Coordinates of C-alpha atoms in Angstrom, one line a residue:
X1 CA 20.1 -0.8 9.1
X2 CA 18.0 1.5 11.3
X3 CA 19.0 1.4 15.2
X4 CA 15.4 0.9 16.6
X5 CA 14.0 -2.2 17.2
X6 CA 10.6 -4.0 18.5
X7 CA 10.9 -6.1 21.3
X8 CA 7.4 -8.5 21.7
X9 CA 7.0 -10.9 24.5
X10 CA 4.8 -13.3 22.9
X11 CA 1.3 -15.6 24.2
X12 CA -0.7 -12.5 25.0
X13 CA -4.4 -12.5 23.3
X14 CA -5.3 -9.4 21.1
X15 CA -8.6 -8.3 22.5
X16 CA -10.2 -5.2 22.2
X17 CA -10.8 -2.1 19.6
X18 CA -8.5 -0.2 17.0
X19 CA -9.1 2.2 15.1
X20 CA -7.7 1.9 11.2
X21 CA -5.4 4.9 9.8
X22 CA -6.0 6.0 6.3
X23 CA -4.4 3.9 3.4
X24 CA -0.9 4.4 2.6
X25 CA -1.6 3.3 -1.2
X26 CA -4.4 5.9 -1.4
X27 CA -2.4 8.8 0.2
X28 CA 0.4 8.7 -2.0
X29 CA -1.1 9.2 -5.3
X30 CA -3.5 11.9 -3.6
X31 CA -0.7 13.8 -2.5
X32 CA 0.9 13.5 -6.0
X33 CA -2.4 14.7 -7.7
X34 CA -2.3 17.9 -5.2
X35 CA 0.8 19.0 -7.7
X36 CA -2.1 19.2 -10.4
X37 CA -4.1 22.2 -8.4
X38 CA -3.1 25.7 -9.9
X39 CA -6.1 27.3 -7.8
X40 CA -7.0 26.8 -4.3
X41 CA -5.6 24.6 -1.5
X42 CA -6.2 20.8 -1.1
X43 CA -7.1 19.9 2.2
X44 CA -6.5 16.0 2.6
X45 CA -7.8 14.2 6.2
X46 CA -7.1 10.9 7.3
X47 CA -3.6 11.1 6.0
X48 CA -1.2 8.6 7.8
X49 CA 1.8 9.4 9.6
X50 CA 4.1 7.2 7.6
X51 CA 7.7 7.4 6.4
X52 CA 6.4 7.1 3.0
X53 CA 4.1 9.7 3.2
X54 CA 6.9 12.1 4.8
X55 CA 8.9 10.8 1.7
X56 CA 6.0 12.0 -0.6
X57 CA 5.7 15.6 1.5
X58 CA 9.6 16.1 1.1
X59 CA 8.9 15.6 -2.8
X60 CA 6.3 17.9 -2.7
X61 CA 7.9 20.6 -0.9
X62 CA 11.2 20.0 -3.1
X63 CA 8.9 21.0 -6.1
X64 CA 7.8 24.0 -4.4
X65 CA 4.5 22.7 -2.7
X66 CA 3.4 24.4 0.3
X67 CA 2.6 21.8 2.7
X68 CA 1.8 22.1 6.4
X69 CA 0.3 19.1 8.4
X70 CA -2.3 19.4 11.7
X71 CA -2.9 15.8 13.0
X72 CA -4.3 13.7 10.6
X73 CA -4.8 16.5 8.0
X74 CA -2.5 17.8 5.5
X75 CA -3.1 20.9 3.4
X76 CA -1.1 21.8 0.4
X77 CA -0.9 24.9 -1.7
X78 CA 0.8 24.1 -5.4
X79 CA 0.0 27.1 -7.2
X80 CA 3.6 28.1 -7.6
X81 CA 5.7 25.2 -8.4
X82 CA 9.2 26.3 -9.3
X83 CA 10.7 22.9 -9.8
X84 CA 10.3 20.1 -12.3
X85 CA 12.8 17.6 -11.0
X86 CA 13.1 15.3 -8.2
X87 CA 16.4 14.2 -6.6
X88 CA 17.5 10.7 -6.3
X89 CA 17.6 10.7 -2.6
X90 CA 14.0 11.7 -2.6
X91 CA 13.2 9.2 -5.1
X92 CA 15.0 6.3 -3.4
X93 CA 12.9 6.5 -0.2
X94 CA 9.7 4.7 -1.8
X95 CA 8.8 2.9 -4.9
X96 CA 5.9 5.1 -5.2
X97 CA 7.2 8.2 -6.1
X98 CA 7.5 7.3 -9.6
X99 CA 3.4 8.3 -9.6
X100 CA 4.9 12.0 -9.2
X101 CA 5.9 11.5 -13.0
X102 CA 2.5 11.8 -14.3
X103 CA 1.4 14.8 -12.2
X104 CA 4.4 16.8 -12.6
X105 CA 4.6 16.2 -16.1
X106 CA 0.8 17.0 -16.4
X107 CA 1.4 20.2 -14.8
X108 CA 4.6 21.4 -15.9
X109 CA 5.1 19.7 -19.2
X110 CA 8.4 18.5 -18.1
X111 CA 10.1 16.1 -15.2
X112 CA 13.3 14.6 -14.6
X113 CA 13.9 12.0 -12.0
X114 CA 15.7 8.8 -11.2
X115 CA 14.3 5.2 -10.9
X116 CA 12.4 5.2 -7.6
X117 CA 13.1 3.1 -4.4
X118 CA 11.1 0.9 -1.9
X119 CA 11.2 -2.6 -1.1
X120 CA 13.0 -4.8 -3.2
X121 CA 10.5 -7.3 -4.5
X122 CA 11.8 -8.2 -7.5
X123 CA 11.5 -6.9 -10.9
X124 CA 8.6 -4.2 -11.0
X125 CA 9.2 -2.7 -14.5
X126 CA 7.9 0.8 -15.0
X127 CA 7.5 0.3 -18.7
X128 CA 3.9 0.3 -18.6
X129 CA 4.1 3.9 -17.3
X130 CA 6.5 5.2 -19.8
X131 CA 4.5 3.5 -23.1
X132 CA 1.1 4.8 -21.8
X133 CA 3.0 8.5 -21.4
X134 CA 4.8 8.2 -24.5
X135 CA 1.3 7.4 -26.2
X136 CA -0.1 10.5 -25.0
X137 CA 2.8 12.6 -26.4
X138 CA 5.3 12.5 -23.8
X139 CA 8.7 12.5 -25.1
X140 CA 11.2 10.3 -22.6
X141 CA 14.8 9.9 -22.5
X142 CA 16.4 7.1 -20.5
X143 CA 20.1 7.5 -19.3
X144 CA 21.7 6.2 -16.6
X145 CA 19.2 5.6 -14.4
X146 CA 17.4 8.8 -15.1
X147 CA 13.9 9.3 -16.8
X148 CA 14.0 13.0 -18.5
X149 CA 10.4 13.4 -19.8
X150 CA 8.6 16.2 -21.6
X151 CA 5.8 17.3 -23.3
X152 CA 6.5 20.0 -25.9
X153 CA 3.4 19.6 -27.7
X154 CA 1.1 19.0 -24.5
X155 CA -0.4 15.8 -23.6
X156 CA -3.0 14.5 -25.4
X157 CA -5.6 12.0 -24.8
X158 CA -5.7 8.5 -26.1
X159 CA -6.8 4.6 -26.0
X160 CA -4.6 3.1 -23.6
X161 CA -4.8 -0.8 -23.3
X162 CA -2.7 -2.1 -20.4
X163 CA -1.3 -5.5 -20.8
X164 CA -1.5 -5.9 -16.9
X165 CA -3.8 -4.1 -14.6
X166 CA -0.8 -2.2 -12.8
X167 CA -2.2 0.0 -10.1
X168 CA 0.8 2.4 -10.6
X169 CA 0.6 2.8 -14.0
X170 CA -3.4 3.4 -14.0
X171 CA -2.6 6.1 -11.4
X172 CA 0.2 8.0 -13.8
X173 CA -2.2 7.8 -16.6
X174 CA -5.2 9.3 -14.7
X175 CA -2.8 11.8 -13.3
X176 CA -1.4 13.0 -16.7
X177 CA -5.0 12.4 -18.2
X178 CA -6.9 14.7 -16.0
X179 CA -5.3 18.0 -17.6
X180 CA -4.4 16.5 -21.0
X181 CA -6.3 17.5 -24.4
X182 CA -9.3 15.6 -25.0
X183 CA -10.4 11.9 -23.8
X184 CA -8.2 9.4 -22.7
X185 CA -9.7 5.8 -22.2
X186 CA -7.6 3.3 -20.4
X187 CA -8.4 -0.2 -21.4
X188 CA -7.5 -3.3 -18.6
X189 CA -7.5 -0.7 -15.9
X190 CA -6.8 -1.4 -12.3
X191 CA -9.8 -1.8 -9.9
X192 CA -8.2 -1.2 -6.5
X193 CA -10.2 0.8 -4.2
X194 CA -7.4 3.2 -3.9
X195 CA -8.0 4.0 -7.6
X196 CA -11.3 4.9 -6.7
X197 CA -10.1 7.1 -3.9
X198 CA -7.9 8.8 -6.2
X199 CA -10.4 9.6 -8.7
X200 CA -12.9 10.8 -5.8
X201 CA -10.2 13.4 -5.0
X202 CA -9.7 14.3 -8.5
X203 CA -13.1 14.3 -9.2
X204 CA -13.7 16.9 -6.6
X205 CA -11.3 19.2 -8.0
X206 CA -13.3 19.2 -10.9
X207 CA -12.0 16.6 -12.8
X208 CA -14.0 14.1 -15.3
X209 CA -13.6 11.0 -14.6
X210 CA -16.0 8.2 -15.1
X211 CA -15.6 4.2 -14.7
X212 CA -12.8 4.2 -11.7
X213 CA -13.4 0.6 -9.7
X214 CA -13.5 -0.7 -13.4
X215 CA -11.5 -2.2 -16.0
X216 CA -12.5 0.8 -18.2
X217 CA -11.6 4.3 -16.8
X218 CA -12.7 7.5 -19.4
X219 CA -10.9 10.8 -18.4
X220 CA -12.1 14.0 -20.1
X221 CA -9.0 16.4 -19.7
X222 CA -9.6 19.7 -18.0
X223 CA -7.5 23.1 -18.1
X224 CA -7.3 23.4 -14.6
X225 CA -8.4 22.0 -11.4
X226 CA -9.3 23.6 -7.9
X227 CA -8.6 22.9 -4.6
X228 CA -10.6 20.3 -2.5
X229 CA -11.5 18.6 0.6
X230 CA -11.2 14.9 1.0
X231 CA -10.9 12.0 3.2
X232 CA -8.5 9.2 2.4
X233 CA -10.3 5.8 2.6
X234 CA -9.3 3.4 5.1
X235 CA -5.9 1.2 4.6
X236 CA -7.4 -2.3 4.0
X237 CA -4.0 -4.1 4.2
X238 CA -3.5 -2.7 7.6
X239 CA -7.1 -4.0 8.6
X240 CA -6.0 -7.2 7.2
X241 CA -2.8 -7.5 9.2
X242 CA -4.5 -6.2 12.6
X243 CA -7.3 -9.3 12.1
X244 CA -4.1 -11.8 11.5
X245 CA -2.8 -10.8 14.9
X246 CA -6.2 -11.3 16.7
X247 CA -6.4 -14.6 14.8
X248 CA -3.2 -15.9 15.6
X249 CA -3.3 -15.2 19.3
X250 CA -7.0 -16.6 19.6
X251 CA -8.2 -12.9 20.2
X252 CA -11.3 -11.0 19.5
X253 CA -10.9 -7.5 17.8
X254 CA -13.0 -4.9 16.7
X255 CA -12.0 -2.7 13.8
X256 CA -13.4 0.7 13.7
X257 CA -13.0 3.2 10.8
X258 CA -12.7 0.1 8.2
X259 CA -14.7 -1.1 5.0
X260 CA -15.4 -4.7 4.9
X261 CA -16.1 -4.5 1.3
X262 CA -12.4 -3.6 0.6
X263 CA -11.3 -6.8 1.9
X264 CA -14.1 -9.6 0.4
X265 CA -11.5 -11.6 -1.1
X266 CA -9.7 -12.2 2.3
X267 CA -12.6 -12.5 4.9
X268 CA -13.5 -15.9 3.3
X269 CA -10.1 -17.2 4.0
X270 CA -10.4 -16.3 7.8
X271 CA -13.8 -17.5 8.1
X272 CA -12.3 -21.2 7.0
X273 CA -9.8 -21.0 9.3
X274 CA -12.6 -20.9 12.1
X275 CA -12.7 -17.2 12.8
X276 CA -16.3 -15.4 13.0
X277 CA -15.8 -12.3 10.7
X278 CA -18.6 -9.9 10.2
X279 CA -19.4 -5.7 9.6
X280 CA -21.5 -3.7 11.8
X281 CA -22.4 -0.3 11.9
X282 CA -21.3 2.0 9.2
X283 CA -17.6 1.3 9.3
X284 CA -16.6 -1.2 11.6
X285 CA -15.1 -5.1 11.3
X286 CA -15.3 -7.6 14.0
X287 CA -13.2 -10.5 14.2
X288 CA -13.1 -13.7 16.9
X289 CA -10.5 -16.4 16.6
X290 CA -11.0 -20.2 17.6
X291 CA -8.7 -21.6 20.1
X292 CA -6.7 -23.5 17.3
X293 CA -6.9 -22.2 13.8
X294 CA -7.7 -24.4 10.8
X295 CA -5.1 -24.4 7.6
X296 CA -7.0 -22.9 4.7
X297 CA -6.6 -24.2 1.1
X298 CA -4.5 -22.9 -1.5
X299 CA -4.2 -19.1 -1.7
X300 CA -3.5 -17.3 -4.7
X301 CA -2.3 -13.5 -5.0
X302 CA -4.2 -11.9 -8.0
X303 CA -5.0 -8.2 -8.9
X304 CA -8.2 -6.8 -7.0
X305 CA -10.9 -7.8 -6.4
X306 CA -8.8 -11.4 -5.6
X307 CA -6.7 -12.1 -3.1
X308 CA -4.5 -9.1 -2.3
X309 CA -0.4 -9.7 -2.6
X310 CA 0.3 -7.4 0.1
X311 CA -1.8 -9.9 2.4
X312 CA 0.4 -12.9 1.4
X313 CA 2.9 -12.6 4.5
X314 CA 0.8 -11.7 7.2
X315 CA -1.6 -14.6 6.4
X316 CA 1.2 -16.9 6.0
X317 CA 2.4 -16.2 9.5
X318 CA -1.2 -17.2 10.8
X319 CA -0.8 -20.4 8.8
X320 CA 2.4 -21.1 10.6
X321 CA 0.5 -22.2 13.7
X322 CA -2.5 -23.4 11.9
X323 CA -3.8 -27.2 11.9
X324 CA -3.3 -28.6 8.6
X325 CA -1.2 -27.5 5.3
X326 CA -2.0 -24.3 3.4
X327 CA -0.5 -23.8 -0.2
X328 CA 0.3 -20.0 -1.4
X329 CA 0.7 -19.1 -5.0
X330 CA 2.4 -15.5 -5.6
X331 CA 1.3 -14.4 -8.9
X332 CA 2.2 -10.9 -8.6
X333 CA 5.9 -10.2 -7.5
X334 CA 9.0 -12.3 -7.6
X335 CA 11.0 -12.5 -4.7
X336 CA 8.1 -12.1 -2.3
X337 CA 9.0 -14.9 0.3
X338 CA 12.1 -13.3 2.0
X339 CA 10.2 -13.2 5.0
X340 CA 10.5 -17.2 4.8
X341 CA 13.8 -17.8 6.3
X342 CA 12.6 -15.6 9.3
X343 CA 9.7 -17.7 9.9
X344 CA 11.8 -20.6 9.8
X345 CA 13.9 -19.6 12.5
X346 CA 11.1 -19.4 14.5
X347 CA 10.3 -23.1 14.3
X348 CA 7.6 -22.8 11.3
X349 CA 7.6 -25.6 8.3
X350 CA 7.8 -24.0 5.0
X351 CA 8.9 -25.0 1.9
X352 CA 9.0 -23.0 -1.3
X353 CA 9.8 -23.2 -5.0
X354 CA 9.4 -20.8 -7.5
X355 CA 6.0 -18.9 -7.0
X356 CA 4.8 -21.9 -4.5
X357 CA 4.9 -22.0 -0.8
X358 CA 3.6 -24.9 1.4
X359 CA 3.1 -24.0 4.6
X360 CA 2.6 -26.8 7.8
X361 CA 1.1 -25.5 10.5
X362 CA 3.2 -26.2 14.1
X363 CA 1.7 -26.5 17.5
X364 CA 4.0 -23.3 18.6
X365 CA 6.5 -21.1 17.3
X366 CA 9.7 -20.1 19.4
X367 CA 11.0 -16.6 20.1
X368 CA 13.9 -15.7 17.9
X369 CA 16.1 -12.4 16.7
X370 CA 14.5 -11.0 13.5
X371 CA 15.4 -9.1 10.8
X372 CA 12.6 -7.4 9.0
X373 CA 12.9 -7.9 5.1
X374 CA 10.3 -5.6 3.6
X375 CA 7.3 -3.8 4.8
X376 CA 4.5 -6.9 4.9
X377 CA 7.4 -9.4 5.5
X378 CA 8.3 -7.3 8.6
X379 CA 4.2 -7.2 9.4
X380 CA 4.4 -10.9 9.3
X381 CA 7.2 -11.1 11.5
X382 CA 5.3 -9.3 14.3
X383 CA 2.3 -11.3 13.7
X384 CA 4.3 -14.2 14.4
X385 CA 6.1 -12.8 17.4
X386 CA 2.7 -12.4 19.2
X387 CA 1.7 -16.2 19.3
X388 CA 5.6 -17.2 20.0
X389 CA 6.9 -18.4 23.4
X390 CA 9.4 -16.3 24.8
X391 CA 10.7 -12.8 23.7
X392 CA 11.5 -12.0 19.9
X393 CA 13.7 -9.1 18.9
X394 CA 12.9 -7.3 15.4
X395 CA 15.4 -5.1 13.7
X396 CA 14.6 -3.4 10.5
X397 CA 11.9 -1.7 11.6
X398 CA 11.9 1.4 9.4
X399 CA 10.3 -0.9 6.5
X400 CA 7.6 -1.7 8.7
X401 CA 7.1 2.2 9.5
X402 CA 6.5 2.8 6.2
X403 CA 3.2 1.3 6.3
X404 CA 1.9 0.9 9.9
X405 CA 1.4 4.0 12.1
X406 CA 3.4 3.3 15.5
X407 CA 2.3 -0.1 15.0
X408 CA 3.5 -1.0 18.8
X409 CA 1.3 1.8 19.9
X410 CA -1.7 0.3 18.3
X411 CA -0.9 -3.3 19.4
X412 CA -0.3 -2.3 22.9
X413 CA -3.6 -1.1 23.1
X414 CA -5.2 -4.3 22.5
X415 CA -3.1 -6.5 25.0
X416 CA 0.5 -7.2 23.1
X417 CA 3.5 -7.1 25.1
X418 CA 5.0 -5.0 22.7
X419 CA 7.5 -2.2 22.9
X420 CA 9.8 0.0 20.8
X421 CA 13.7 0.6 21.7

């Protein structure tokens, strides 16, 4: 357990303006994609300062990519990669490290890595990744927790039909296919904005990709990609999280550098709870909460463009103090109600059974000493602590640092009584 903790005195309204950082879930595959660039530097703007991003940069450095950071910009040079093996200690730092499989295999024809780490959200099998790469000609041996992958005859384009729109599998296929021989067609592809952002970077580098953002992506392989400049999309889950902070405290918040189109399934939930939400200008979202929120009806997590699983825990924290009863159905991951036991310690009324959680709103929560169970569960505890009576302590905040850039500084700037010690 990390030694740092957050101290939050509840009862302060969140009011003011915040600038969103770049999306973790877009930055990571884009950084992995820089491995494929043989000619020139990749310049990635709006790259967030997160521990997951730091882990990705360590992986890049280990395999021979020269990386340097200047503020929110990362510049990488992958012209001379000398290592295609990623050690266990680096793989364990984040689950998304599996995305390096497609890019390293595509670049070098070989890759050896252990199974990835990250949040423990129940089984997240990588079978879709492996079967897709095998269909492209990869030979993959799985022994003692390691993946030994090679492409003795090169990777070849093919038609791949995904049984589930896995974001990670879609990304790995794209990364492997952009320099493969021939045309790869992905049916049942993930449609998340982060997929579109990855395609945008690869296209800027010279890749030929069409259909990103739909369930059918076509990739025409090219022998060589060149360096390009790209700005990472805003973090839509961070946007939802900070909107939850405003909502739960009866506050009023402007998020700049945000795209309301990325959270189209979440905005109606805030409105149902009584919040005013709208976009203005090119990239700003406004939210104003009522004095007492109304509980929304059933919230079901589903792949994009429906309600995102990453927003489930933050919204549940808001619902603990809403008037009425809300029902959550988690359809994406098992073991994603680990934050519930901590919310119960604050006086929340929540019952869970399998994939279903029923939240009966209470008037107020009480402060408590809390343990962050994972990234989004930790964010949920921050949200709950902001509206609780008294002073809450949250430990295990390394989970939160994986996806939120200095969350305490952001919230302090808009009125929260929060500090890190």
